[in-house]
PDB file of C-alpha atoms in Angstrom:
ATOM      1  CA  MET O   1      87.787  -6.257 -15.812  1.00  0.00           C
ATOM      2  CA  LYS O   2      90.311  -8.670 -14.321  1.00  0.00           C
ATOM      3  CA  LYS O   3      88.299  -8.794 -11.072  1.00  0.00           C
ATOM      4  CA  ALA O   4      85.072  -9.648 -12.918  1.00  0.00           C
ATOM      5  CA  LEU O   5      86.861 -12.313 -14.930  1.00  0.00           C
ATOM      6  CA  SER O   6      88.215 -13.861 -11.711  1.00  0.00           C
ATOM      7  CA  TYR O   7      84.714 -14.061 -10.209  1.00  0.00           C
ATOM      8  CA  PHE O   8      83.416 -15.684 -13.408  1.00  0.00           C
ATOM      9  CA  LEU O   9      86.184 -18.280 -13.455  1.00  0.00           C
ATOM     10  CA  LEU O  10      85.608 -19.059  -9.758  1.00  0.00           C
ATOM     11  CA  LEU O  11      81.872 -19.538 -10.341  1.00  0.00           C
ATOM     12  CA  PHE O  12      82.547 -21.757 -13.361  1.00  0.00           C
ATOM     13  CA  TYR O  13      85.074 -23.838 -11.416  1.00  0.00           C
ATOM     14  CA  SER O  14      82.647 -24.329  -8.466  1.00  0.00           C
ATOM     15  CA  THR O  15      79.857 -25.355 -10.834  1.00  0.00           C
ATOM     16  CA  TYR O  16      82.202 -27.815 -12.523  1.00  0.00           C
ATOM     17  CA  LEU O  17      83.171 -29.374  -9.172  1.00  0.00           C
ATOM     18  CA  PHE O  18      79.650 -29.882  -7.834  1.00  0.00           C
ATOM     19  CA  ALA O  19      77.463 -30.251 -10.966  1.00  0.00           C
ATOM     20  CA  GLN O  20      75.385 -33.396 -11.613  1.00  0.00           C
ATOM     21  CA  VAL O  21      76.081 -35.148 -14.899  1.00  0.00           C
ATOM     22  CA  GLY O  22      73.204 -36.531 -16.972  1.00  0.00           C
ATOM     23  CA  ILE O  23      73.474 -38.844 -19.970  1.00  0.00           C
ATOM     24  CA  GLU O  24      70.354 -38.841 -22.140  1.00  0.00           C
ATOM     25  CA  THR O  25      68.606 -36.680 -19.533  1.00  0.00           C
ATOM     26  CA  ASP O  26      68.472 -32.911 -18.981  1.00  0.00           C
ATOM     27  CA  LEU O  27      67.523 -33.266 -15.306  1.00  0.00           C
ATOM     28  CA  PRO O  28      70.021 -35.590 -13.589  1.00  0.00           C
ATOM     29  CA  GLN O  29      68.941 -36.788 -10.148  1.00  0.00           C
ATOM     30  CA  SER O  30      72.347 -37.833  -8.848  1.00  0.00           C
ATOM     31  CA  ALA O  31      76.034 -37.191  -9.415  1.00  0.00           C
ATOM     32  CA  LEU O  32      75.812 -39.453 -12.488  1.00  0.00           C
ATOM     33  CA  ASP O  33      72.376 -40.140 -13.974  1.00  0.00           C
ATOM     34  CA  ILE O  34      72.286 -42.464 -17.010  1.00  0.00           C
ATOM     35  CA  ASN O  35      69.035 -42.819 -18.918  1.00  0.00           C
ATOM     36  CA  GLY O  36      69.987 -45.887 -20.930  1.00  0.00           C
ATOM     37  CA  ASP O  37      72.168 -48.987 -20.955  1.00  0.00           C
ATOM     38  CA  LEU O  38      75.502 -49.158 -19.176  1.00  0.00           C
ATOM     39  CA  THR O  39      78.337 -51.357 -20.443  1.00  0.00           C
ATOM     40  CA  LEU O  40      81.305 -52.136 -18.184  1.00  0.00           C
ATOM     41  CA  ARG O  41      84.317 -53.557 -19.959  1.00  0.00           C
ATOM     42  CA  LYS O  42      86.457 -53.986 -16.876  1.00  0.00           C
ATOM     43  CA  GLU O  43      86.076 -53.822 -13.090  1.00  0.00           C
ATOM     44  CA  LEU O  44      83.409 -52.224 -10.937  1.00  0.00           C
ATOM     45  CA  ARG O  45      85.066 -50.870  -7.782  1.00  0.00           C
ATOM     46  CA  LEU O  46      83.370 -49.765  -4.551  1.00  0.00           C
ATOM     47  CA  LYS O  47      84.391 -47.279  -1.838  1.00  0.00           C
ATOM     48  CA  GLY O  48      87.162 -45.634  -3.808  1.00  0.00           C
ATOM     49  CA  THR O  49      88.596 -42.288  -2.703  1.00  0.00           C
ATOM     50  CA  SER O  50      90.810 -39.628  -4.204  1.00  0.00           C
ATOM     51  CA  THR O  51      93.817 -41.746  -3.195  1.00  0.00           C
ATOM     52  CA  THR O  52      92.519 -45.344  -3.562  1.00  0.00           C
ATOM     53  CA  THR O  53      90.934 -47.159  -6.504  1.00  0.00           C
ATOM     54  CA  GLY O  54      88.326 -49.041  -4.452  1.00  0.00           C
ATOM     55  CA  ASP O  55      87.393 -52.695  -3.975  1.00  0.00           C
ATOM     56  CA  PRO O  56      86.645 -54.771  -7.124  1.00  0.00           C
ATOM     57  CA  GLY O  57      85.213 -57.675  -5.055  1.00  0.00           C
ATOM     58  CA  GLN O  58      86.121 -61.353  -5.191  1.00  0.00           C
ATOM     59  CA  ASN O  59      85.167 -64.085  -7.603  1.00  0.00           C
ATOM     60  CA  GLY O  60      81.592 -65.231  -6.867  1.00  0.00           C
ATOM     61  CA  GLN O  61      80.562 -62.142  -4.872  1.00  0.00           C
ATOM     62  CA  VAL O  62      77.511 -60.042  -5.789  1.00  0.00           C
ATOM     63  CA  LEU O  63      76.721 -56.369  -5.273  1.00  0.00           C
ATOM     64  CA  PHE O  64      74.591 -56.032  -2.142  1.00  0.00           C
ATOM     65  CA  SER O  65      72.374 -52.965  -1.575  1.00  0.00           C
ATOM     66  CA  GLN O  66      71.795 -51.646   1.949  1.00  0.00           C
ATOM     67  CA  ASP O  67      68.690 -49.553   1.204  1.00  0.00           C
ATOM     68  CA  GLY O  68      70.650 -46.354   0.693  1.00  0.00           C
ATOM     69  CA  SER O  69      71.364 -45.961   4.404  1.00  0.00           C
ATOM     70  CA  ASN O  70      74.870 -47.351   3.935  1.00  0.00           C
ATOM     71  CA  GLU O  71      77.232 -47.856   1.060  1.00  0.00           C
ATOM     72  CA  PRO O  72      76.679 -50.933  -1.113  1.00  0.00           C
ATOM     73  CA  MET O  73      79.061 -53.800  -0.536  1.00  0.00           C
ATOM     74  CA  TRP O  74      80.323 -57.018  -2.080  1.00  0.00           C
ATOM     75  CA  LYS O  75      78.965 -60.193  -0.477  1.00  0.00           C
ATOM     76  CA  PHE O  76      79.033 -63.924  -1.057  1.00  0.00           C
ATOM     77  CA  VAL O  77      75.581 -65.434  -1.685  1.00  0.00           C
ATOM     78  CA  GLU O  78      74.837 -68.384   0.610  1.00  0.00           C
ATOM     79  CA  ILE O  79      72.043 -69.646  -1.671  1.00  0.00           C
ATOM     80  CA  PRO O  80      73.642 -70.422  -5.036  1.00  0.00           C
ATOM     81  CA  PHE O  81      72.342 -69.133  -8.332  1.00  0.00           C
ATOM     82  CA  LEU O  82      70.576 -71.861 -10.257  1.00  0.00           C
ATOM     83  CA  GLU O  83      71.046 -72.586 -13.922  1.00  0.00           C
ATOM     84  CA  GLN O  84      68.904 -74.346 -16.495  1.00  0.00           C
ATOM     85  CA  GLY O  85      68.445 -78.034 -15.685  1.00  0.00           C
ATOM     86  CA  GLN O  86      68.977 -77.611 -11.949  1.00  0.00           C
ATOM     87  CA  ILE O  87      66.146 -78.083  -9.468  1.00  0.00           C
ATOM     88  CA  GLN O  88      64.825 -75.487  -7.040  1.00  0.00           C
ATOM     89  CA  LEU O  89      62.659 -75.842  -3.935  1.00  0.00           C
ATOM     90  CA  LYS O  90      59.591 -73.711  -4.652  1.00  0.00           C
ATOM     91  CA  TYR O  91      57.199 -74.524  -1.806  1.00  0.00           C
ATOM     92  CA  SER O  92      57.375 -76.429   1.454  1.00  0.00           C
ATOM     93  CA  TYR O  93      54.316 -77.392   3.476  1.00  0.00           C
ATOM     94  CA  ALA O  94      54.196 -78.991   6.936  1.00  0.00           C
ATOM     95  CA  ILE O  95      51.083 -79.962   8.934  1.00  0.00           C
ATOM     96  CA  VAL O  96      50.724 -81.640  12.325  1.00  0.00           C
ATOM     97  CA  ASP O  97      47.536 -83.303  13.560  1.00  0.00           C
ATOM     98  CA  GLU O  98      46.685 -84.751  16.989  1.00  0.00           C
ATOM     99  CA  VAL O  99      43.067 -85.786  16.306  1.00  0.00           C
ATOM    100  CA  GLY O 100      43.891 -88.779  14.117  1.00  0.00           C
ATOM    101  CA  ILE O 101      41.530 -91.663  13.393  1.00  0.00           C
ATOM    102  CA  GLN O 102      40.404 -94.781  15.272  1.00  0.00           C
ATOM    103  CA  PHE O 103      39.114 -98.045  13.794  1.00  0.00           C
ATOM    104  CA  ALA O 104      36.638-100.097  15.839  1.00  0.00           C
ATOM    105  CA  SER O 105      37.230-103.726  16.758  1.00  0.00           C
ATOM    106  CA  GLY O 106      36.628-106.111  13.893  1.00  0.00           C
ATOM    107  CA  PRO O 107      38.530-108.111  11.279  1.00  0.00           C
ATOM    108  CA  GLY O 108      39.204-105.245   8.820  1.00  0.00           C
ATOM    109  CA  ASP O 109      38.191-104.968   5.169  1.00  0.00           C
ATOM    110  CA  GLY O 110      40.356-107.906   4.037  1.00  0.00           C
ATOM    111  CA  VAL O 111      41.633-106.039   0.943  1.00  0.00           C
ATOM    112  CA  ASP O 112      45.413-106.411   0.897  1.00  0.00           C
ATOM    113  CA  LEU O 113      46.199-104.475  -2.279  1.00  0.00           C
ATOM    114  CA  SER O 114      45.434-100.995  -3.584  1.00  0.00           C
ATOM    115  CA  THR O 115      46.185 -99.501  -7.000  1.00  0.00           C
ATOM    116  CA  LEU O 116      47.799 -96.137  -7.635  1.00  0.00           C
ATOM    117  CA  GLY O 117      45.341 -93.857  -9.384  1.00  0.00           C
ATOM    118  CA  SER O 118      42.300 -95.383  -7.679  1.00  0.00           C
ATOM    119  CA  PRO O 119      39.776 -92.915  -6.219  1.00  0.00           C
ATOM    120  CA  LEU O 120      39.269 -91.990  -2.578  1.00  0.00           C
ATOM    121  CA  THR O 121      36.182 -93.973  -1.530  1.00  0.00           C
ATOM    122  CA  ASN O 122      34.393 -94.802   1.704  1.00  0.00           C
ATOM    123  CA  ALA O 123      36.720 -97.774   2.080  1.00  0.00           C
ATOM    124  CA  TRP O 124      39.307 -95.273   3.296  1.00  0.00           C
ATOM    125  CA  THR O 125      39.162 -93.191   6.482  1.00  0.00           C
ATOM    126  CA  GLN O 126      40.630 -89.727   6.044  1.00  0.00           C
ATOM    127  CA  ILE O 127      42.696 -87.827   8.622  1.00  0.00           C
ATOM    128  CA  PRO O 128      40.953 -84.453   8.100  1.00  0.00           C
ATOM    129  CA  GLY O 129      43.573 -82.383   9.896  1.00  0.00           C
ATOM    130  CA  LEU O 130      46.237 -83.285   7.322  1.00  0.00           C
ATOM    131  CA  GLN O 131      44.368 -81.949   4.281  1.00  0.00           C
ATOM    132  CA  THR O 132      46.186 -79.151   2.432  1.00  0.00           C
ATOM    133  CA  THR O 133      46.470 -77.452  -0.968  1.00  0.00           C
ATOM    134  CA  VAL O 134      49.685 -77.178  -2.987  1.00  0.00           C
ATOM    135  CA  GLU O 135      50.611 -75.210  -6.118  1.00  0.00           C
ATOM    136  CA  VAL O 136      52.616 -76.602  -9.021  1.00  0.00           C
ATOM    137  CA  ASN O 137      53.712 -73.971 -11.538  1.00  0.00           C
ATOM    138  CA  HIS O 138      55.881 -75.952 -13.965  1.00  0.00           C
ATOM    139  CA  PRO O 139      55.345 -79.455 -15.382  1.00  0.00           C
ATOM    140  CA  ALA O 140      59.032 -80.344 -14.907  1.00  0.00           C
ATOM    141  CA  ASN O 141      58.990 -81.026 -11.171  1.00  0.00           C
ATOM    142  CA  LYS O 142      59.530 -83.331  -8.219  1.00  0.00           C
ATOM    143  CA  ILE O 143      57.074 -83.501  -5.302  1.00  0.00           C
ATOM    144  CA  ASN O 144      58.386 -85.130  -2.150  1.00  0.00           C
ATOM    145  CA  LEU O 145      55.711 -86.558   0.184  1.00  0.00           C
ATOM    146  CA  LEU O 146      56.475 -87.580   3.755  1.00  0.00           C
ATOM    147  CA  PHE O 147      53.745 -88.823   6.094  1.00  0.00           C
ATOM    148  CA  GLN O 148      54.627 -90.107   9.544  1.00  0.00           C
ATOM    149  CA  SER O 149      52.378 -91.123  12.401  1.00  0.00           C
ATOM    150  CA  GLY O 150      52.221 -92.954  15.676  1.00  0.00           C
ATOM    151  CA  VAL O 151      50.062 -96.110  15.688  1.00  0.00           C
ATOM    152  CA  GLU O 152      48.501 -97.946  18.629  1.00  0.00           C
ATOM    153  CA  MET O 153      46.748-101.293  19.109  1.00  0.00           C
ATOM    154  CA  PRO O 154      45.244-102.720  22.320  1.00  0.00           C
ATOM    155  CA  ASN O 155      46.822-104.746  25.063  1.00  0.00           C
ATOM    156  CA  THR O 156      47.136-108.384  23.912  1.00  0.00           C
ATOM    157  CA  TYR O 157      47.557-109.492  27.555  1.00  0.00           C
ATOM    158  CA  ASN O 158      49.973-112.035  28.922  1.00  0.00           C
ATOM    159  CA  SER O 159      50.573-115.103  26.837  1.00  0.00           C
ATOM    160  CA  GLU O 160      53.145-117.836  27.151  1.00  0.00           C
ATOM    161  CA  ASN O 161      52.454-119.250  23.689  1.00  0.00           C
ATOM    162  CA  SER O 162      54.033-118.236  20.390  1.00  0.00           C
ATOM    163  CA  THR O 163      50.860-116.793  18.846  1.00  0.00           C
ATOM    164  CA  SER O 164      51.463-113.600  16.850  1.00  0.00           C
ATOM    165  CA  TYR O 165      49.049-110.757  17.556  1.00  0.00           C
ATOM    166  CA  PHE O 166      48.903-108.041  14.917  1.00  0.00           C
ATOM    167  CA  VAL O 167      46.835-105.487  13.003  1.00  0.00           C
ATOM    168  CA  ARG O 168      47.640-104.932   9.332  1.00  0.00           C
ATOM    169  CA  TYR O 169      46.760-101.609   7.700  1.00  0.00           C
ATOM    170  CA  ALA O 170      47.641 -99.271   4.824  1.00  0.00           C
ATOM    171  CA  CYS O 171      47.827 -95.485   4.449  1.00  0.00           C
ATOM    172  CA  GLY O 172      47.968 -93.407   1.293  1.00  0.00           C
ATOM    173  CA  VAL O 173      48.222 -89.854   0.018  1.00  0.00           C
ATOM    174  CA  PHE O 174      45.573 -88.670  -2.431  1.00  0.00           C
ATOM    175  CA  MET O 175      45.907 -85.729  -4.829  1.00  0.00           C
ATOM    176  CA  ASN O 176      42.546 -84.431  -6.028  1.00  0.00           C
ATOM    177  CA  ASP O 177      41.060 -87.655  -4.627  1.00  0.00           C
ATOM    178  CA  GLN O 178      43.360 -89.927  -6.669  1.00  0.00           C
ATOM    179  CA  LEU O 179      45.785 -92.271  -4.886  1.00  0.00           C
ATOM    180  CA  VAL O 180      49.392 -91.215  -5.638  1.00  0.00           C
ATOM    181  CA  ALA O 181      51.379 -92.770  -2.769  1.00  0.00           C
ATOM    182  CA  LEU O 182      50.768 -95.902  -0.699  1.00  0.00           C
ATOM    183  CA  ARG O 183      52.440 -98.118   1.885  1.00  0.00           C
ATOM    184  CA  GLY O 184      51.111-101.020   3.921  1.00  0.00           C
ATOM    185  CA  ASP O 185      52.374-101.888   7.391  1.00  0.00           C
ATOM    186  CA  GLN O 186      51.655-104.016  10.439  1.00  0.00           C
ATOM    187  CA  ILE O 187      51.720-103.326  14.171  1.00  0.00           C
ATOM    188  CA  ASN O 188      52.537-106.320  16.347  1.00  0.00           C
ATOM    189  CA  GLY O 189      51.447-107.061  19.866  1.00  0.00           C
ATOM    190  CA  VAL O 190      54.183-107.941  22.343  1.00  0.00           C
ATOM    191  CA  ASN O 191      53.599-111.083  24.382  1.00  0.00           C
ATOM    192  CA  ASN O 192      53.729-110.574  28.154  1.00  0.00           C
ATOM    193  CA  LYS O 193      53.875-106.793  27.794  1.00  0.00           C
ATOM    194  CA  ASN O 194      50.447-106.450  29.425  1.00  0.00           C
ATOM    195  CA  ALA O 195      49.975-102.941  27.984  1.00  0.00           C
ATOM    196  CA  LYS O 196      48.959-101.284  24.746  1.00  0.00           C
ATOM    197  CA  ASN O 197      51.351-101.562  21.814  1.00  0.00           C
ATOM    198  CA  GLN O 198      52.748 -98.625  19.825  1.00  0.00           C
ATOM    199  CA  ALA O 199      54.629 -98.267  16.528  1.00  0.00           C
ATOM    200  CA  ILE O 200      55.739 -95.608  14.035  1.00  0.00           C
ATOM    201  CA  TYR O 201      54.420 -95.574  10.481  1.00  0.00           C
ATOM    202  CA  THR O 202      56.344 -93.751   7.717  1.00  0.00           C
ATOM    203  CA  LEU O 203      55.365 -93.185   4.080  1.00  0.00           C
ATOM    204  CA  SER O 204      57.946 -91.463   1.866  1.00  0.00           C
ATOM    205  CA  TYR O 205      57.306 -91.040  -1.844  1.00  0.00           C
ATOM    206  CA  VAL O 206      58.481 -88.840  -4.731  1.00  0.00           C
ATOM    207  CA  LEU O 207      56.184 -87.803  -7.593  1.00  0.00           C
ATOM    208  CA  SER O 208      57.679 -86.664 -10.908  1.00  0.00           C
ATOM    209  CA  ASP O 209      56.434 -84.222 -13.558  1.00  0.00           C
ATOM    210  CA  MET O 210      52.949 -83.579 -12.230  1.00  0.00           C
ATOM    211  CA  PRO O 211      50.976 -81.228 -14.522  1.00  0.00           C
ATOM    212  CA  ALA O 212      50.952 -77.595 -13.439  1.00  0.00           C
ATOM    213  CA  GLY O 213      47.933 -76.688 -11.333  1.00  0.00           C
ATOM    214  CA  THR O 214      46.430 -76.630  -7.856  1.00  0.00           C
ATOM    215  CA  TYR O 215      46.145 -79.895  -5.953  1.00  0.00           C
ATOM    216  CA  THR O 216      44.278 -80.850  -2.789  1.00  0.00           C
ATOM    217  CA  LEU O 217      46.220 -83.400  -0.746  1.00  0.00           C
ATOM    218  CA  LYS O 218      44.512 -85.809   1.647  1.00  0.00           C
ATOM    219  CA  VAL O 219      45.821 -88.620   3.842  1.00  0.00           C
ATOM    220  CA  ALA O 220      43.617 -91.672   4.452  1.00  0.00           C
ATOM    221  CA  CYS O 221      44.087 -95.164   5.891  1.00  0.00           C
ATOM    222  CA  ARG O 222      42.443 -98.608   5.856  1.00  0.00           C
ATOM    223  CA  LYS O 223      42.405-101.351   8.461  1.00  0.00           C
ATOM    224  CA  ILE O 224      43.061-104.522   6.464  1.00  0.00           C
ATOM    225  CA  ARG O 225      43.014-107.449   8.888  1.00  0.00           C
ATOM    226  CA  THR O 226      43.916-108.624  12.391  1.00  0.00           C
ATOM    227  CA  SER O 227      45.398-111.832  13.709  1.00  0.00           C
ATOM    228  CA  THR O 228      42.962-114.713  13.978  1.00  0.00           C
ATOM    229  CA  GLY O 229      40.477-114.167  16.759  1.00  0.00           C
ATOM    230  CA  GLY O 230      41.967-110.801  17.674  1.00  0.00           C
ATOM    231  CA  ASN O 231      39.609-108.301  16.034  1.00  0.00           C
ATOM    232  CA  TYR O 232      41.642-105.507  17.634  1.00  0.00           C
ATOM    233  CA  GLU O 233      40.977-101.784  17.528  1.00  0.00           C
ATOM    234  CA  LEU O 234      43.525 -99.573  15.755  1.00  0.00           C
ATOM    235  CA  ALA O 235      44.405 -95.912  16.255  1.00  0.00           C
ATOM    236  CA  ILE O 236      46.512 -93.871  13.810  1.00  0.00           C
ATOM    237  CA  GLY O 237      47.734 -90.412  14.763  1.00  0.00           C
ATOM    238  CA  ARG O 238      46.210 -90.622  18.236  1.00  0.00           C
ATOM    239  CA  ALA O 239      45.903 -92.841  21.303  1.00  0.00           C
ATOM    240  CA  LEU O 240      43.164 -95.446  21.618  1.00  0.00           C
ATOM    241  CA  SER O 241      40.234 -94.111  23.637  1.00  0.00           C
ATOM    242  CA  SER O 242      39.671 -97.420  25.428  1.00  0.00           C
ATOM    243  CA  GLY O 243      41.795 -99.221  27.998  1.00  0.00           C
ATOM    244  CA  THR O 244      44.562 -97.978  30.271  1.00  0.00           C
ATOM    245  CA  GLN O 245      46.372 -95.040  28.698  1.00  0.00           C
ATOM    246  CA  VAL O 246      50.139 -95.391  28.256  1.00  0.00           C
ATOM    247  CA  ALA O 247      50.454 -92.699  25.541  1.00  0.00           C
ATOM    248  CA  ASN O 248      48.541 -89.559  24.568  1.00  0.00           C
ATOM    249  CA  ASN O 249      47.522 -87.921  21.296  1.00  0.00           C
ATOM    250  CA  PHE O 250      50.584 -85.667  21.268  1.00  0.00           C
ATOM    251  CA  MET O 251      52.948 -88.615  21.542  1.00  0.00           C
ATOM    252  CA  LEU O 252      51.201 -90.425  18.674  1.00  0.00           C
ATOM    253  CA  SER O 253      50.415 -87.367  16.517  1.00  0.00           C
ATOM    254  CA  SER O 254      50.782 -87.487  12.729  1.00  0.00           C
ATOM    255  CA  ASN O 255      52.457 -85.065  10.350  1.00  0.00           C
ATOM    256  CA  LEU O 256      52.560 -84.441   6.614  1.00  0.00           C
ATOM    257  CA  LYS O 257      55.505 -82.741   4.878  1.00  0.00           C
ATOM    258  CA  VAL O 258      55.261 -81.751   1.202  1.00  0.00           C
ATOM    259  CA  ASP O 259      58.130 -80.223  -0.798  1.00  0.00           C
ATOM    260  CA  VAL O 260      57.495 -78.971  -4.335  1.00  0.00           C
ATOM    261  CA  MET O 261      60.678 -78.731  -6.425  1.00  0.00           C
ATOM    262  CA  GLU O 262      60.755 -77.447  -9.982  1.00  0.00           C
ATOM    263  CA  TYR O 263      63.428 -77.537 -12.680  1.00  0.00           C
ATOM    264  CA  ILE O 264      64.947 -74.282 -13.890  1.00  0.00           C
ATOM    265  CA  THR O 265      64.132 -73.674 -17.570  1.00  0.00           C
ATOM    266  CA  ASN O 266      64.419 -70.763 -19.986  1.00  0.00           C
ATOM    267  CA  ASP O 267      60.707 -70.605 -20.758  1.00  0.00           C
TER     268      ASP O 267
END
């Protein structure tokens, strides 16, 4: 009888040591299986042993899973958690184009001003390679637009006089064929350079609180006017096809960068 009781106690003790514990479940799948909420009133410690209490982590660290192949660990998060009212980068788009556009010789359209909200018409020449689509999910947002391009005008040849040689132009960004960003500029010929003239054009603009939706972005430019008697050609985002080449399309390529940032809200 004593021998049988000893075997029973040993079996009970072994079962107690190695049994899985289930809370609100009759079939626990791990050493502790909780089918419900868990409330911790004090610390959560990792990698404890029978002789140590484990690591409670440091202020600002989060619990980091390693896919079950290794023990979880505490880690600092390099990207901070965002709270209501802060802004978060949601999408970032970048496009490069080397085809560009070229305006023929002539005086230009003579229209110095453009109005935000005006439609994309035939008065503008689009850079097709910079067209893209962006998503806006929340009406509280900021959209940062950055367009940059090389620009080239012809050789103005040697001149000892003080005449200014230039081509004036404007480029804009259109969203769903409506002008939302615009900047005019001018490229100047250099006297006595005896070669084509190059410049860099930059348009940087921030849109605020655009309605949620899908938008098609396009970049287009206009040649406005040239210096008197010049009637020069103009290339944007590429090299001029005529004359002696001193730059190529890669050197004068254009790019469009779009960042969509949205505010963190509780809705």
